[in-house]
XYZ file of N, CA and C in Angstrom:
204
model
N 89.716 92.038 85.340
C 88.324 92.400 85.312
C 87.445 91.157 85.277
N 87.911 90.071 84.682
C 87.086 88.864 84.629
C 86.819 88.314 86.024
N 87.761 88.478 86.944
C 87.527 88.052 88.326
C 86.376 88.850 88.925
N 86.368 90.143 88.707
C 85.283 90.978 89.222
C 83.956 90.619 88.573
N 83.983 90.296 87.296
C 82.756 89.868 86.622
C 82.253 88.558 87.209
N 83.148 87.622 87.453
C 82.753 86.333 88.029
C 82.167 86.493 89.421
N 82.641 87.477 90.159
C 82.129 87.727 91.505
C 80.915 88.655 91.501
N 80.482 89.077 90.320
C 79.414 90.078 90.196
C 79.743 91.310 91.026
N 80.983 91.748 90.939
C 81.461 92.839 91.786
C 81.904 94.050 90.974
N 81.241 94.302 89.860
C 81.612 95.456 89.054
C 80.876 96.719 89.474
N 79.970 96.616 90.424
C 79.279 97.814 90.889
C 79.573 98.026 92.365
N 79.993 99.205 92.707
C 80.218 99.606 94.094
C 81.085 98.599 94.851
N 82.329 98.496 94.417
C 83.251 97.534 95.018
C 84.474 98.251 95.567
N 84.858 97.875 96.767
C 86.078 98.383 97.378
C 87.071 97.236 97.475
N 88.269 97.475 96.973
C 89.346 96.502 97.087
C 90.341 97.057 98.096
N 90.590 96.296 99.140
C 91.528 96.696 100.185
C 92.745 95.797 100.065
N 93.907 96.414 99.900
C 95.115 95.598 99.774
C 96.318 96.364 100.293
N 97.395 95.645 100.451
C 98.658 96.221 100.878
C 99.187 97.106 99.754
N 99.840 98.186 100.108
C 100.323 99.120 99.084
C 101.401 98.517 98.195
N 101.928 97.373 98.547
C 102.958 96.725 97.741
C 102.386 96.089 96.478
N 101.068 95.956 96.393
C 100.457 95.240 95.284
C 100.089 96.199 94.152
N 101.101 96.650 93.411
C 100.889 97.608 92.335
C 100.117 97.029 91.159
N 100.188 95.720 90.960
C 99.458 95.114 89.844
C 97.956 95.290 90.006
N 97.467 95.145 91.218
C 96.038 95.335 91.454
C 95.668 96.791 91.226
N 96.480 97.711 91.734
C 96.215 99.133 91.530
C 96.111 99.463 90.046
N 97.064 99.002 89.267
C 97.049 99.292 87.833
C 95.897 98.604 87.120
N 95.503 97.447 87.614
C 94.442 96.697 86.949
C 93.053 97.262 87.136
N 92.814 97.975 88.225
C 91.449 98.453 88.492
C 91.317 99.965 88.515
N 92.400 100.690 88.330
C 92.323 102.139 88.489
C 91.382 102.815 87.493
N 91.132 102.212 86.354
C 90.250 102.813 85.357
C 88.842 102.235 85.360
N 88.546 101.337 86.271
C 87.214 100.747 86.321
C 86.264 101.664 87.085
N 85.133 101.913 86.474
C 84.124 102.743 87.118
C 83.466 101.950 88.244
N 83.149 102.588 89.346
C 82.476 101.994 90.506
C 83.351 101.025 91.289
N 84.628 100.945 90.973
C 85.553 100.096 91.722
C 86.650 100.993 92.274
N 86.837 100.944 93.584
C 87.873 101.748 94.231
C 88.848 100.823 94.931
N 90.061 101.300 95.055
C 91.080 100.525 95.743
C 91.730 101.432 96.780
N 91.994 100.873 97.946
C 92.567 101.654 99.033
C 93.562 100.795 99.801
N 94.599 101.448 100.279
C 95.597 100.760 101.087
C 94.982 100.372 102.424
N 95.325 99.217 102.906
C 94.739 98.701 104.146
C 95.012 99.630 105.331
N 96.097 100.353 105.311
C 96.416 101.249 106.427
C 95.605 102.541 106.407
N 94.859 102.788 105.327
C 94.072 104.015 105.206
C 92.566 103.780 105.242
N 92.142 102.571 105.489
C 90.711 102.246 105.493
C 90.066 102.744 106.778
N 88.844 103.232 106.654
C 88.071 103.587 107.843
C 86.691 102.936 107.738
N 85.911 103.067 108.770
C 84.599 102.415 108.814
C 83.696 102.942 107.705
N 83.761 104.225 107.429
C 82.946 104.803 106.359
C 83.236 104.120 105.029
N 84.502 103.894 104.727
C 84.863 103.208 103.482
C 84.224 101.830 103.410
N 84.238 101.115 104.509
C 83.698 99.753 104.523
C 82.181 99.737 104.346
N 81.498 100.730 104.871
C 80.035 100.770 104.778
C 79.539 101.371 103.470
N 80.359 102.130 102.817
C 79.957 102.858 101.614
C 79.787 101.962 100.381
N 80.496 100.862 100.340
C 80.503 99.997 99.157
C 79.680 98.738 99.393
N 79.100 98.244 98.317
C 78.291 97.029 98.388
C 79.162 95.786 98.517
N 80.301 95.777 97.846
C 81.196 94.616 97.835
C 82.551 95.002 98.412
N 83.168 94.059 99.084
C 84.502 94.255 99.643
C 85.361 93.068 99.238
N 86.524 93.365 98.683
C 87.486 92.322 98.333
C 88.752 92.594 99.132
N 89.150 91.605 99.932
C 90.326 91.747 100.789
C 90.934 90.362 101.000
N 92.250 90.314 101.089
C 92.922 89.027 101.304
C 92.899 88.666 102.784
N 93.157 87.417 103.066
C 93.194 86.956 104.458
C 94.278 87.687 105.250
N 95.419 87.890 104.627
C 96.518 88.574 105.308
C 96.145 90.011 105.652
N 95.452 90.662 104.736
C 95.093 92.056 104.956
C 93.953 92.219 105.954
N 93.186 91.189 106.198
C 92.137 91.266 107.223
C 92.768 91.490 108.592
N 93.860 90.799 108.873
C 94.550 90.998 110.155
C 95.086 92.418 110.278
N 95.640 92.946 109.195
C 96.129 94.323 109.209
C 94.975 95.298 109.405
N 93.852 95.023 108.763
C 92.685 95.887 108.890
C 92.164 95.898 110.323
N 92.161 94.758 110.962
C 91.708 94.686 112.351
C 92.603 95.529 113.258
N 93.894 95.549 112.976
C 94.810 96.387 113.750
C 94.525 97.871 113.518
N 94.270 98.232 112.275
C 94.007 99.632 111.931
C 92.726 100.121 112.587
N 91.692 99.296 112.590
C 90.392 99.718 113.100
C 90.260 99.594 114.612
N 91.188 98.929 115.256
C 91.063 98.770 116.717
C 91.766 99.868 117.476
């Protein structure tokens, strides 16, 4: 949570990550206004709905494949 606080990302934040990253899922599942979604399930609506987006460099390439 301190990372999200440092990024001022505790309100309306979407975290996109690979489903293998269970630590992130467990770490944010109880945070209000923070959602997490598997990179293979993201759509354009999800990306536009949130004010902040947190995604790794590796997952950006996967996201581009999903959205194309």
